[in-house]
Short mmCIF file of C-alpha atoms in Angstrom, two decimals:
data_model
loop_
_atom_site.label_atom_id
_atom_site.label_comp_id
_atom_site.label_asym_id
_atom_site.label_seq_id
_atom_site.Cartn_x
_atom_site.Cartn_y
_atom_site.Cartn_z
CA UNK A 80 146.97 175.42 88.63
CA UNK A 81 148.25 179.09 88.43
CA UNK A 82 147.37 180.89 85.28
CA UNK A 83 150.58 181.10 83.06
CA UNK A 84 151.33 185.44 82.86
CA UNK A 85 151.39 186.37 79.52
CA UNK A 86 154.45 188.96 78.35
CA UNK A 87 153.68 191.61 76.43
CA UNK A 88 155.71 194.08 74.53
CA UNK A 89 155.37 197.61 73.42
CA UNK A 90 157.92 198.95 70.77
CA UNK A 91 157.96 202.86 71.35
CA UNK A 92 159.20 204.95 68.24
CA UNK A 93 157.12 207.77 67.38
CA UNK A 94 157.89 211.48 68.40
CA UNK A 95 155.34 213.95 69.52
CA UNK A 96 155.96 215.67 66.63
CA UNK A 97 154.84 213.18 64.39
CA UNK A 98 151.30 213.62 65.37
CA UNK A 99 148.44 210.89 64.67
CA UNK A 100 151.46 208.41 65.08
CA UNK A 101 152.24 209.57 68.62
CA UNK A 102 148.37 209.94 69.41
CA UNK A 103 147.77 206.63 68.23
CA UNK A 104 150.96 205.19 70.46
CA UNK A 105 149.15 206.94 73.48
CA UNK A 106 146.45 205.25 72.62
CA UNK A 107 148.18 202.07 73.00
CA UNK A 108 149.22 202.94 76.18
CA UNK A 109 146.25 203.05 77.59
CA UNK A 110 144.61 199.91 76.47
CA UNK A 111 148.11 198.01 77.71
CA UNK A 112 147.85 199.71 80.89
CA UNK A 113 143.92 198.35 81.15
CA UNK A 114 144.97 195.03 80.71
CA UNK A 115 144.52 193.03 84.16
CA UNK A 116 147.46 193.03 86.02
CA UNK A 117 147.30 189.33 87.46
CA UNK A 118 146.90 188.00 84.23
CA UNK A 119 149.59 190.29 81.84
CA UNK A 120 152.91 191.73 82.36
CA UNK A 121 154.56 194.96 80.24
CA UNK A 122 157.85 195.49 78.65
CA UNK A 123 158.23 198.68 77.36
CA UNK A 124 160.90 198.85 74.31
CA UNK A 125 162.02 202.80 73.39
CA UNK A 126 164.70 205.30 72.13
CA UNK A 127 163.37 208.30 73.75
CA UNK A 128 164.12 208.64 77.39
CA UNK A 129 161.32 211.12 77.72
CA UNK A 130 158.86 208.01 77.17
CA UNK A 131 159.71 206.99 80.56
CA UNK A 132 157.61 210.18 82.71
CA UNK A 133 154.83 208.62 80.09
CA UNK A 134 154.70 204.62 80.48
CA UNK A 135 153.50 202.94 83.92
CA UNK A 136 156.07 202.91 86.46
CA UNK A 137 155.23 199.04 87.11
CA UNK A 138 155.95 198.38 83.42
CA UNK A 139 159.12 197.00 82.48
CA UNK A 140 161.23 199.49 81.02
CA UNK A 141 163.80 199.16 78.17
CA UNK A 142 165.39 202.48 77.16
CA UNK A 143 167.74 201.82 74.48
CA UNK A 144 169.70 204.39 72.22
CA UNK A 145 170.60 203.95 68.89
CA UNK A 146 174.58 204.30 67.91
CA UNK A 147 175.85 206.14 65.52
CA UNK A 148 176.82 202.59 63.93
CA UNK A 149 173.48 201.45 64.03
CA UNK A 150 172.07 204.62 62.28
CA UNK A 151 175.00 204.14 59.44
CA UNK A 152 174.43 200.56 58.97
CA UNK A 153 170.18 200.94 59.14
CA UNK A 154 170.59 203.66 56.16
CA UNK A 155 172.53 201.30 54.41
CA UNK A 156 169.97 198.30 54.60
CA UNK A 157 167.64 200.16 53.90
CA UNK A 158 168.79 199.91 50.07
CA UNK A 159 168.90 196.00 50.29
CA UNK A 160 166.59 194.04 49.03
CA UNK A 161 165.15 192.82 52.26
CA UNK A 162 162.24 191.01 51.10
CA UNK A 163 165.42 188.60 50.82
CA UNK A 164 164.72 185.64 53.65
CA UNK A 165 169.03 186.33 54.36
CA UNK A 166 168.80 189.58 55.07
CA UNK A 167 165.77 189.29 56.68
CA UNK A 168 167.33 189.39 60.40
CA UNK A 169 170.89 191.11 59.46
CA UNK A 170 170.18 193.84 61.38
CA UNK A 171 170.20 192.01 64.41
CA UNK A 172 173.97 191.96 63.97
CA UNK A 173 174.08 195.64 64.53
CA UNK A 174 170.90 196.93 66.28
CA UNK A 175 170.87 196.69 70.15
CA UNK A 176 167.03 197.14 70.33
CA UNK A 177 166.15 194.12 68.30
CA UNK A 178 168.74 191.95 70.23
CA UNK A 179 166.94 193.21 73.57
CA UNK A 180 163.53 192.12 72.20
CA UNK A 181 165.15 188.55 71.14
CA UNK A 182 166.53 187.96 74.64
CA UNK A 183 163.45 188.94 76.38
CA UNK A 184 161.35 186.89 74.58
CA UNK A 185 157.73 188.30 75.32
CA UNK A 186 154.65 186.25 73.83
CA UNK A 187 154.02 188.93 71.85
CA UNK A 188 155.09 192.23 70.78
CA UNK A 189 152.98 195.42 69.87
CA UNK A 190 154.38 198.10 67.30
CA UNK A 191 152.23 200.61 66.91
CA UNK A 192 154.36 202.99 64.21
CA UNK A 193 154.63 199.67 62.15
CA UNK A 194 158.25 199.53 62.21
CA UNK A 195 160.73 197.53 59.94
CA UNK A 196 162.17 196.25 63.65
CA UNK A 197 158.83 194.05 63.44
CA UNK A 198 160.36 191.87 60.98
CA UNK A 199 163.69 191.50 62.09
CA UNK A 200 163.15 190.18 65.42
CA UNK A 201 162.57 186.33 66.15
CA UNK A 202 159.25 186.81 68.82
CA UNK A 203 155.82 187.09 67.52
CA UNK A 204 154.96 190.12 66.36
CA UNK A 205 151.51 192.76 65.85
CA UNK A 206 152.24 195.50 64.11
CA UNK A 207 149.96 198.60 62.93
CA UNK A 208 149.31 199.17 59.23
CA UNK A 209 148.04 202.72 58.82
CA UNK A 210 147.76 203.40 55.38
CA UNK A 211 148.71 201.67 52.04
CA UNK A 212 147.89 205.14 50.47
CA UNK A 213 151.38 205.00 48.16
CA UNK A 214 149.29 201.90 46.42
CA UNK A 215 146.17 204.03 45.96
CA UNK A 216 147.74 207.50 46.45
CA UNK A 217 151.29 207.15 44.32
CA UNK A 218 151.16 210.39 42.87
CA UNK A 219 152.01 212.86 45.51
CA UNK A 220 155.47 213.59 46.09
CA UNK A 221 156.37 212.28 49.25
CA UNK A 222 155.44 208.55 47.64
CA UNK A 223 158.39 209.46 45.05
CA UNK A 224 161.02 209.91 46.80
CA UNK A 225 163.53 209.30 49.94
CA UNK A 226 162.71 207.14 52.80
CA UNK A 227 159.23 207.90 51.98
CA UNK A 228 159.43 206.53 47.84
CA UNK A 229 156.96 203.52 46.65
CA UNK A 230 159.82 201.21 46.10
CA UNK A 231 160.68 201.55 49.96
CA UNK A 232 157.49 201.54 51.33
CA UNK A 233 155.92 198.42 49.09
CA UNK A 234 159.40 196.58 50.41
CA UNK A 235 158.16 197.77 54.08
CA UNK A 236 154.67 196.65 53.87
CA UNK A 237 155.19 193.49 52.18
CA UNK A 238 157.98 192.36 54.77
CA UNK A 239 155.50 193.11 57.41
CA UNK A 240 152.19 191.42 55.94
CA UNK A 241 154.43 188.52 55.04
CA UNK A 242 156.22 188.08 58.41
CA UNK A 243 153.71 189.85 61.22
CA UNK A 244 151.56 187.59 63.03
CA UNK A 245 149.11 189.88 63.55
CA UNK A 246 147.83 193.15 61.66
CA UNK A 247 145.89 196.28 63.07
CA UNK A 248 144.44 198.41 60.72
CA UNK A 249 141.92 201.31 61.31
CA UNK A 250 138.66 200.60 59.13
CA UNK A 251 136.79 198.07 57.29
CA UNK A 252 138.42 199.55 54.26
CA UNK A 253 141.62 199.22 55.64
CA UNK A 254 141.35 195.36 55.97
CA UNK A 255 140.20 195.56 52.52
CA UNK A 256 143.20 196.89 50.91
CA UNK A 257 145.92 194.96 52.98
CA UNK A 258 144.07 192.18 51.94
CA UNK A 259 144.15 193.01 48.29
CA UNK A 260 147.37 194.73 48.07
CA UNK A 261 149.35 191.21 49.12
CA UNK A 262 146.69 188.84 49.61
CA UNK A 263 147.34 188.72 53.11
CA UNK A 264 145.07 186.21 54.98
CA UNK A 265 141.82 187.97 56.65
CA UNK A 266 141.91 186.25 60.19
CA UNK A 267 145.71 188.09 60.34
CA UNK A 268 144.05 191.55 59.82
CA UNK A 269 142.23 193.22 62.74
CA UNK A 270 139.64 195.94 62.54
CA UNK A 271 141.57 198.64 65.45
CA UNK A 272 139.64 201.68 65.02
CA UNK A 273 141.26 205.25 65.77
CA UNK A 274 139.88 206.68 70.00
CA UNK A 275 140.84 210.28 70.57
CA UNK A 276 143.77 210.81 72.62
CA UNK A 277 142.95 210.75 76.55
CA UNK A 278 145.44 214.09 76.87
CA UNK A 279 142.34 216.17 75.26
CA UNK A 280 140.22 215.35 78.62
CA UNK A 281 143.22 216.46 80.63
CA UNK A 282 144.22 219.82 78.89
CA UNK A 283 143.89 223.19 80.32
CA UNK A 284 141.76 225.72 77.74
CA UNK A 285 144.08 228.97 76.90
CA UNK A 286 143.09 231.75 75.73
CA UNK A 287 144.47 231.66 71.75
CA UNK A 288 143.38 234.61 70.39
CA UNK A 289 145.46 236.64 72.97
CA UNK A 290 148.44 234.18 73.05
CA UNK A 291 149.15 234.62 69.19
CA UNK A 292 146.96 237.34 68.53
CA UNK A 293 144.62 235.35 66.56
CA UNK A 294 141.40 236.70 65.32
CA UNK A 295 137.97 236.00 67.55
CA UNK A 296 136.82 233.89 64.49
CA UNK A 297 138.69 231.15 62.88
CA UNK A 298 138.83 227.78 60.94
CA UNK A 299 141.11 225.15 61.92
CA UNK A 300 143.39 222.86 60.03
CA UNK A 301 145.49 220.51 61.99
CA UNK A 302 147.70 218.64 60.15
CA UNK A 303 151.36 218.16 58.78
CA UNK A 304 152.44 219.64 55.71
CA UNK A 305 152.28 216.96 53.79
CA UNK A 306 151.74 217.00 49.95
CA UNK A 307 148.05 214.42 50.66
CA UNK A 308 146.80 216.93 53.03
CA UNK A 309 146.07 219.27 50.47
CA UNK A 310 146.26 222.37 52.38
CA UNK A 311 146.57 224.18 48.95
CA UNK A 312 142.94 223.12 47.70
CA UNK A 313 142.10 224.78 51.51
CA UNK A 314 144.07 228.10 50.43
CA UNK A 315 142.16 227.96 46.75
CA UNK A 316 138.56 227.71 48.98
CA UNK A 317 139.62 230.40 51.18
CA UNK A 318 140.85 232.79 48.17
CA UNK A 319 137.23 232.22 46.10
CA UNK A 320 135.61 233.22 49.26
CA UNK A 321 137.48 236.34 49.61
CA UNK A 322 137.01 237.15 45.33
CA UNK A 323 132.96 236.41 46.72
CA UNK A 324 133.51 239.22 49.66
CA UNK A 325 133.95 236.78 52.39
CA UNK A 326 137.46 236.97 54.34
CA UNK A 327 137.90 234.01 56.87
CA UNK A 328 141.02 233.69 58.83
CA UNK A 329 142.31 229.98 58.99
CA UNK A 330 144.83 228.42 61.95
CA UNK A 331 147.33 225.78 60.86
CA UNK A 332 149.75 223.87 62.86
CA UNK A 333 152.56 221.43 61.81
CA UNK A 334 156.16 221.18 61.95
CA UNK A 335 157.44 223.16 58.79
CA UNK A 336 159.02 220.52 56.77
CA UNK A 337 157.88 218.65 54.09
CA UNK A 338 155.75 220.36 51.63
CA UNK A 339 155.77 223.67 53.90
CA UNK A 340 157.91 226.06 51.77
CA UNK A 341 154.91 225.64 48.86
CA UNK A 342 152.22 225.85 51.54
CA UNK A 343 154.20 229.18 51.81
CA UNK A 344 154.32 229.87 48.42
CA UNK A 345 150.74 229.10 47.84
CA UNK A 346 149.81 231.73 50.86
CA UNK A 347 152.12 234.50 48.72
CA UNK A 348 150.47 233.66 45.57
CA UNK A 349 146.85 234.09 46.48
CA UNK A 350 147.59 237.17 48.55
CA UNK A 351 146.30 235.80 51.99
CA UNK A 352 149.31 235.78 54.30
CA UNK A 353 147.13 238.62 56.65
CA UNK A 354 144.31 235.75 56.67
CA UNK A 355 145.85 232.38 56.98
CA UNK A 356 148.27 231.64 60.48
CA UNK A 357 150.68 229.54 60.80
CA UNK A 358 151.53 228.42 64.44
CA UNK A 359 153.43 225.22 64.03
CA UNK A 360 154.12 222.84 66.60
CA UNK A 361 151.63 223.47 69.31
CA UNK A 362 151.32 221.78 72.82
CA UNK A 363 148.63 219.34 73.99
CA UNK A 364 147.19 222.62 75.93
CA UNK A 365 147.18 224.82 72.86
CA UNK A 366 145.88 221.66 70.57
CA UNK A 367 143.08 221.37 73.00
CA UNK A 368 142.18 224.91 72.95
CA UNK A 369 142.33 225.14 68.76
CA UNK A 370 139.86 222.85 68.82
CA UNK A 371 137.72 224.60 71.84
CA UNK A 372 137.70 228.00 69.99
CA UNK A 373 137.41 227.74 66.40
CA UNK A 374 134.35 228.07 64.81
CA UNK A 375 134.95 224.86 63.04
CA UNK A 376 137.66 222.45 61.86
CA UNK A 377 138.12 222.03 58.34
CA UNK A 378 140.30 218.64 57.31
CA UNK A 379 140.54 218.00 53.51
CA UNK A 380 143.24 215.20 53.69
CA UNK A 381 143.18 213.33 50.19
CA UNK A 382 144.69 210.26 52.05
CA UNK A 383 142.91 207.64 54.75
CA UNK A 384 141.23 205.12 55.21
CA UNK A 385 140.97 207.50 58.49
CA UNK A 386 142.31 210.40 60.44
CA UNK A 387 142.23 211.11 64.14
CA UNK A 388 141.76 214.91 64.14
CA UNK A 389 138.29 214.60 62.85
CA UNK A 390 137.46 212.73 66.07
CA UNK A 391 139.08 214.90 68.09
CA UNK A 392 137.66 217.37 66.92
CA UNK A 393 134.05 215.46 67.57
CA UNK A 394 134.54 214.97 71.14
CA UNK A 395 135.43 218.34 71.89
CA UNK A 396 132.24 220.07 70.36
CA UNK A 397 134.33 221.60 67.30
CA UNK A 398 132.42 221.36 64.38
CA UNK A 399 133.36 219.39 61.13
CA UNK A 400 133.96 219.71 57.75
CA UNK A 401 136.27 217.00 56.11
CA UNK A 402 136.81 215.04 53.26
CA UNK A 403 134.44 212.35 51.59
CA UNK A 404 137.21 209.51 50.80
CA UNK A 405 137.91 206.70 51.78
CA UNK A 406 136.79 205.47 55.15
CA UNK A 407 136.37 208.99 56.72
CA UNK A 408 132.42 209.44 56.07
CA UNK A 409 131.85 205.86 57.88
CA UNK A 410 134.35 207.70 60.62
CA UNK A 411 132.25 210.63 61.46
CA UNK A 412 128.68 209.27 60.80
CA UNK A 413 126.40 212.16 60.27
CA UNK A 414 128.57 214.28 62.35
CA UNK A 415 129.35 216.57 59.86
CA UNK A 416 129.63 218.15 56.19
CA UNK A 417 131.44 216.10 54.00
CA UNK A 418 133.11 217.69 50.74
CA UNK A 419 135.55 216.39 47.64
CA UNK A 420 138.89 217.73 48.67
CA UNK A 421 139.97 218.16 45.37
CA UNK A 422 137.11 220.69 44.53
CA UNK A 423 137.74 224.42 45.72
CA UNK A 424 133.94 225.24 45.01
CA UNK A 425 132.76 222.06 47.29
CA UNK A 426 135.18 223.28 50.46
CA UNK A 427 134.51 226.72 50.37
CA UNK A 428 130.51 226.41 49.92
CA UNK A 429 130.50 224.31 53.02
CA UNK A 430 132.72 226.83 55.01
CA UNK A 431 130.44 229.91 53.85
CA UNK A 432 127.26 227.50 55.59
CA UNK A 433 129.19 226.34 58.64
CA UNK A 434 130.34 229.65 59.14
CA UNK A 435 126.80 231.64 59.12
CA UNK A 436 124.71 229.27 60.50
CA UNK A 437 124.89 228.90 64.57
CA UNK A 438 122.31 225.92 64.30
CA UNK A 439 124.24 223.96 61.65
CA UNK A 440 126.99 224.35 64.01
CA UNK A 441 125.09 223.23 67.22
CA UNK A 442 123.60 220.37 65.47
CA UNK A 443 126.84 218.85 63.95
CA UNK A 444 128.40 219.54 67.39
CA UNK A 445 125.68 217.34 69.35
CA UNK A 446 125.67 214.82 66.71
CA UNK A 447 129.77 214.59 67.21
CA UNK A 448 128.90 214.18 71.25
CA UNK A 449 126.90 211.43 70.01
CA UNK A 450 129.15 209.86 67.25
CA UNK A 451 132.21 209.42 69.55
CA UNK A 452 130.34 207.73 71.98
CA UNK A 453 129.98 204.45 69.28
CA UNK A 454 133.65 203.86 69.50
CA UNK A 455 135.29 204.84 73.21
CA UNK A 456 138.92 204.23 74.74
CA UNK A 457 137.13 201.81 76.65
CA UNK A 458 135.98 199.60 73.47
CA UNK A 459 139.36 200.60 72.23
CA UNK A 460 141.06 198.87 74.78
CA UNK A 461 138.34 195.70 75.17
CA UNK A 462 139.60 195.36 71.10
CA UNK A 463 143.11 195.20 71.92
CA UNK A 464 143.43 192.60 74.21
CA UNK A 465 141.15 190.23 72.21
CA UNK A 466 143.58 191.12 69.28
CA UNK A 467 146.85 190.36 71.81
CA UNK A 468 144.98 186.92 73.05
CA UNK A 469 143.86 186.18 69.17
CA UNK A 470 148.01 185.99 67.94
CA UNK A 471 148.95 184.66 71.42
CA UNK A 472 146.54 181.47 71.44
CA UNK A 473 147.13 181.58 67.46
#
């Protein structure tokens, strides 16, 4: 007897600018795409026609754009209760996507951004769960307010751990608190480690000193400016260095949103705007050669259980520094300096060593080449499809 073909789905949402969210989609991508053609087929769900030059050309592909109905009327549910079983599936009424996933009816679909459409569909579902950080995190400001606020996100999660059939989260830790937050059952929750993006092994090196007339030495930061990625604690480090004699230029990148304007205000304040440069949104090419050129990478996120810049940054030979909480020390083994990114004092003694010393460099920088071997795409991808046959067979 023929082996029954099992359908999968991939629900495509994020946009390159969101960064880990997009990485972690590509990600996806690739294990999906690993997955042994005789035995599973694709369907590729997404809002953004430039998603198609991405996905598999022998993947199924839905491309479906959102009204300007459907964008009124998802606003507006959005201030339901929807932990409500009745309104559980109202937007089905109204949104074209999740009525396209109904009538397909895969075996299972995947959404990596964990998106509400998760729970509003009727076909199994395994969904991503990144971070419960407004739980553990709820004081910074984008946990306060708009789409962003506790009372929206705890109404997101909930639906999801209630309703998905299957869970991926990044870390032990992870599992931990999804399982504590809304004692969720622990076969549901997966252990999905973060892989580096596959686009950093197929980038061409610039030259980005010359491009943006950068200085010849400088730290790193990539991340978005949110409120949890601290970059003012960075800008504190970097202005007791300079009271101590020592000026060291730093390189962010991020769309400028958010928290950016303060970020701004932070730079006036301490008097380093000649010192600190701001690129913003940067392309795979210029991401890749950041991370080939800086003396080191500096990431003092207060937020977790992991990141996936600090692994890029360890398979591309760029030294470490980055915060001690949460699940990010188990991340990056003894692959670099860990500090408390909530002490000034802790970040900037760590640059001042990583900075002067060529051999603490080279040895975090072989110990990274060794650390991101433990977890590869491959393994990545191995993971995934036990996960996918775990809520199929479930």
């Amino acid at each position: 007897m023929a082996q029954r073909i099992k359908r999968i789905g991939l629900y495509l949402s994020a946009h390159p600018h969101e960064g880990g969210t997009y990485q972690y989609n590509l990600s996806m991508i690739d294990a999906l795409r690993a997955l042994p053609t005789d035995e599973y087929r694709i369907t590729a769900y997404y809002l953004v026609p430039s998603w198609q030059n991405i996905l598999p050309k022998e993947w199924t592909h839905r491309c479906v754009a959102r009204t300007f109905l459907h964008k009124v009327l998802n606003r507006f549910y959005k201030m339901l209760d929807t932990s409500q079983e009745s309104w559980r599936r109202f937007p089905a009424l109204f949104n074209p996507i999740i009525r396209t996933i109904n009538r397909d009816r895969c075996d299972v679909v995947l959404y990596p951004s964990q998106d509400a459409v998760a729970y509003q569909t009727s076909v199994k579902s395994l969904v991503a769960v990144h971070d419960l950080m407004h739980r553990y995190e709820s004081h910074f400001e984008e946990y306060r307010t708009g789409d962003y606020a506790y009372e929206v996100r705890e109404r997101h999660y909930s639906n999801i751990t209630k309703y998905a059939d299957g869970i991926m989260v990044d870390s032990t830790i992870g599992k931990e608190q999804v399982v504590e937050s809304y004692q969720c059952s622990t076969d549901k929750v997966h252990v999905l480690p973060f892989v580096p993006p596959t686009y950093l092994l197929e980038s061409q090196e610039i030259d980005m000193c010359a491009k943006y007339r950068l200085p010849q030495r400088f730290i790193f930061y990539p991340a978005q400016f949110w409120e949890h990625k601290n970059h003012t604690t960075l800008l504190q480090a970097l202005y007791l260095l300079r009271e101590q004699g020592e000026t060291i230029p730093l390189v962010l990148v991020g769309s400028k949103k958010n928290n950016y304007d303060r970020v701004v205000q932070a730079l006036a304040d301490l008097r380093l705007q000649e010192h600190v440069h701001i690129l913003g949104y940067v392309s795979n090419d210029e991401m890749y050669s950041l991370y080939k050129q800086a003396v080191a990478m500096v990431f003092v996120s207060c937020a977790g259980p992991t990141n996936i810049p600090p692994i890029e940054a360890l398979l591309l030979g760029c030294p470490l520094i980055v915060s001690n909480k949460y699940a990010m020390p188990e991340q990056v083994g003894s692959a670099a300096l860990l500090v408390d990114p909530l002490s000034p004092e802790d970040i900037a003694q760590n640059i001042r060593n990583i900075w002067h010393s060529s051999d603490l460099r080279e040895q975090l920088k072989q110990s990274g080449f060794h650390q991101i071997q433990s977890w590869t795409q491959k393994h990545f991808n191995e993971r995934v499809k036990t996960i996918i046959d775990h809520v199929i067979e479930k």
